[in-house]
Amino acid sequence: MSTSKRTTLQHAAEIITDGSRLTFSGFTIWRRPMAIVFELIRQHRKHLHLIEVQGGSHTEFLVGAGCVDIWESCWVGHELYGKYGANLSRKVADKQIIVEDYSHAEMMFRFAAAASGAPYAVTQTSLGTDIHNPEYDMLGRAGLRDGKRIAKHKYQFTEDPFFGAGSQVLIPAAKVDIAVMCVQQVGEEGTVRVNGQYYSDPEVARAADITIVMAEEIVPEEYLRRNADQNTIVSFEVDHILECPFGAHPTGMFGRYDVDGAFLKEFYGRTRTQEGFDDFANEWIHGQNHMSYLEKLGWPRMLNLKANSAMNYSPREKKGGK
Amino acid sequence: MSTSKRTTLQHAAEIITDGSRLTFSGFTIWRRPMAIVFELIRQHRKHLHLIEVQGGSHTEFLVGAGCVDIWESCWVGHELYGKYGANLSRKVADKQIIVEDYSHAEMMFRFAAAASGAPYAVTQTSLGTDIHNPEYDMLGRAGLRDGKRIAKHKYQFTEDPFFGAGSQVLIPAAKVDIAVMCVQQVGEEGTVRVNGQYYSDPEVARAADITIVMAEEIVPEEYLRRNADQNTIVSFEVDHILECPFGAHPTGMFGRYDVDGAFLKEFYGRTRTQEGFDDFANEWIHGQNHMSYLEKLGWPRMLNLKANSAMNYSPREKKGGK
Amino acid sequence: MSVHAQPEQYGLADLLCCAASREVGNNEIVFAGTGLPMVAIMLAQNTHAPNLKLIFEAGTLDGRPPELPTSVGDARCEMGASRASGLYDAFSIAQRGYVDLGFLGGAEVDQYGNVNTTCIGDYLNPELRLTGSGGNPDINSFAKRTVFIMVHEKRRFVENVSYITSPGWRVKKWPGGQFVHRRELYGSAFRGGPSAVISTAGVFRFDEETGLMYLDTCHPGKTPTEIRDLCQFDLDISRVKGETVAPTLEELRIIHEVLDPDEIFIPKVKKG
Amino acid sequence: MSVHAQPEQYGLADLLCCAASREVGNNEIVFAGTGLPMVAIMLAQNTHAPNLKLIFEAGTLDGRPPELPTSVGDARCEMGASRASGLYDAFSIAQRGYVDLGFLGGAEVDQYGNVNTTCIGDYLNPELRLTGSGGNPDINSFAKRTVFIMVHEKRRFVENVSYITSPGWRVKKWPGGQFVHRRELYGSAFRGGPSAVISTAGVFRFDEETGLMYLDTCHPGKTPTEIRDLCQFDLDISRVKGETVAPTLEELRIIHEVLDPDEIFIPKVKKG
């Protein structure tokens, strides 16, 4: 190939400009592109509009650091290691962030529609809930529904004309500028192979206008192309690639390393206040780079998280202890 | 598992009763469940309503044998080995069959909607074509649109309310009673692993109320479950399984055997007339069973079709010759 | 031969887990959230329902994890599964109508089984923003039955939840917001609704016609009137069947020796 | 150093294949049907467009088959591909707007580039039922440009096709069926339309505003008026640029020695 897709951590973060509509690979506390998230915080990115199938630890970092103006999704927390998103909660209470709530399936179907080039999806989920309360259309209340970057309506109701199946909810395609992915392997030309559950990665990568893939390893493209039926994302759907080992830490990666539960627990515990967040960021993000971050974590900690290659998880990791 | 999903060729065909809405695995002349198709013809199945992402050689056999009342799809032929569906053409001209035409993407999206439990799909394909000519709603003309087994409308137009994307075509979910699949491997509990392109198999299996899987081999379920991320169809989506080596012949199967182009060419050439079809069926289907059919084909022919396991196709097969 | 444990041999989490496990029928397809629901289902899988099929939201289909995952995205989910894919598959399968039973949690529940996991207080001026819906409304919308496991506090069993995250038997019809029976709204997607709430006080069920919650069994040591007083609405206690069945020794062994030896979700009862 | 072949060194299929190949730009994403289009694209891949990305409808994405597949479902498609999946992926990628160029065939074409592959004669009483649409309308609806390769006969170049299978520059607006510019109907999905018809007589292009076909180049040995007489409509021959460029010797070598040595789609010219 004549043009390389390779980039660096710093440049990958620079592609994501202030005000971008942004989404991510992974699921809650698994395969989140943390190294790029930390770099965004270092670069003081502002006014991001996160549109996510569901949030997770990476959301809490970005929200805590003040990078996010709008969060459009359905869930945020650290699973077992932090029962809700303390930073988001604080900013919601202080009205420093706009939250637009959908259901999980709605968010998934919104991305599937965008990935398929359809302007909206049809579903019957969540009928009768406050997710469809017209008073709770927060982007509408904020006057942001321009029908271009943000859909004219949060949703619409209609009836099934074909089988009399009843009320249907129409939900707009999740249009995003950039998807930032963290995966096990990417080839030189952009082909991605995800091992284990792929969550909503294929839809997210295809929905975005620009897709950045951070991988544990960049592998020869021919290696992946020997078994095309095992690959997850097509070469031409990926615009930029970079290799960054342990780039998902403290979130986990199937077959590579477990979630660092102790780290997330500490983050959750220490970042209930803004001062706590700033303190945590000063310790772990600002003034660091990815290598110094790994050095700070140290070998014993990382080897403890390392997955057993027959089991694809770490039999040593005590899941964050009690 | 307490209850076995295993069945026989004869019983598999018996599950498909007269009048069933039926669909298939594969693509045109690849991975079609031919052994079951032949058994259906032997059992003189009638009044079938085929709803297919696209047709192929199996369609031509069923249509030629008079098993089919309605064919709802977008394409039929034998690719290089027979440029159109001569049996379907003949029966269309004689008004012995109702044909409902959609586009290929519409058929695919109709199955995707059914598989996802949505009553319809939204697309912008084929706008302005005669596929949407209201005069050409053949199931409507026949008075068959009951809104239950067959959708009330062939399609509906609407406008995108979210992004001003313009005209949208709504197309009803492809509701089918039975999907008949032909794949490389199925486990004892129904898990399917397809190698190579999976065409529309995942959607088709999920859309159908009953799914029958004929495989080259039934393998230990644990074998497939060791790499869950390489499997294609979930155990509980499959109701009946059977092992039938070379069950796709004369169509091909990735990694196992090529299309028998000479066979299809002969079929196409000989079945332009009903007499020709009946003659062909008497020679190859009636009075035969799968083993006698294979014996009749003979070893040299089948070994010539056998795929090279490094290439997944046969380097010997001359693609039907000239 | 099921020997039931004595009160001092098990904790409340054990009781909830076992009660929840008994809601599962064999051969059922079950959609489970993270935490106690996951342990309850794996308990059923290891006792009376070996053929149940487990779906994890993140994309594990017919899963049989040999070790308890800490969440549905966990690498522990895949091992032994029929297929590991993603959320589009999981929710499509649910919307398609495959799911017999959903297992969920909640912060607040109302008399109709509407559940809130979004916020405490006025949505526009929340006292506390919670995690949000996650797949709670989706699993609950599509499953034939849903079981909720909840902490029982009077502030959590309310007449109307602050925010309906997940639909009960009577839900809001928009744009007006008047309560209607779930059946009216869901059309052909109506397959059932919440079938049980298992709280730290008792097991509650619903009259499917009125949509109202009633007390089914009291946990050992609790009386119906005590439990009614723990609700902000007028709980129907006329249909109580008795006491919630205690865990068996075998169930306790499986929970603590096989499923959750590290006490990730279920603490061991201190001997002594 | 491209040496062009002499008329006796190549056949009409060679000329078509090379003309089609030249429609492909490097780095483009190309969606190809079975047959001659497939050979044309693989020829481009092996000459001036090594970076083009090839999509096959059956589910092969960024394919580089080392051997010519006989159809897009062929096991030969997968080898060397970026991803082998299915039709949902292929059509989603197309509808999403990734496709620069589609390569298709047809039985009839009209003055607006509408193509018929469904039936000859009245749809309700057809003289001949053909294969049906296949992905022809879909690829053509979604690609930025589409190239058709066709046999040139007067009965195939008609004022109005018997059935519009695949949309040209002016299409029917339903329910009335009056002709409107494609742009009016496709809204934000409008990305272009047929950019060339390569027939056995010449190369035709379209005026994007009027939507009308015009003659671009004549194949060696044909005159513009001869070609106009081979159309049932009044073909615009005022914009003819000259003769269709002959295949180069290198192109012929690749076609016959590398891509299609077995003459599956392109016969060799008999020497002598």
PDB file of N, CA and C in Angstrom, chain D residues 105 201 204 212:
ATOM      1  N   GLY D 105     -24.352  -5.396 -15.388  1.00  0.00           N
ATOM      2  CA  GLY D 105     -24.775  -5.755 -16.734  1.00  0.00           C
ATOM      3  C   GLY D 105     -26.267  -5.496 -16.879  1.00  0.00           C
ATOM      4  N   ALA D 201     -20.766  -1.895 -29.183  1.00  0.00           N
ATOM      5  CA  ALA D 201     -20.604  -0.930 -30.268  1.00  0.00           C
ATOM      6  C   ALA D 201     -19.781   0.294 -29.864  1.00  0.00           C
ATOM      7  N   PHE D 204     -20.902   4.903 -23.983  1.00  0.00           N
ATOM      8  CA  PHE D 204     -21.934   5.926 -23.871  1.00  0.00           C
ATOM      9  C   PHE D 204     -21.858   6.554 -22.480  1.00  0.00           C
ATOM     10  N   LEU D 212     -29.930  12.404 -20.273  1.00  0.00           N
ATOM     11  CA  LEU D 212     -29.925  11.675 -21.547  1.00  0.00           C
ATOM     12  C   LEU D 212     -28.557  11.072 -21.885  1.00  0.00           C
TER      13      LEU D 212
END
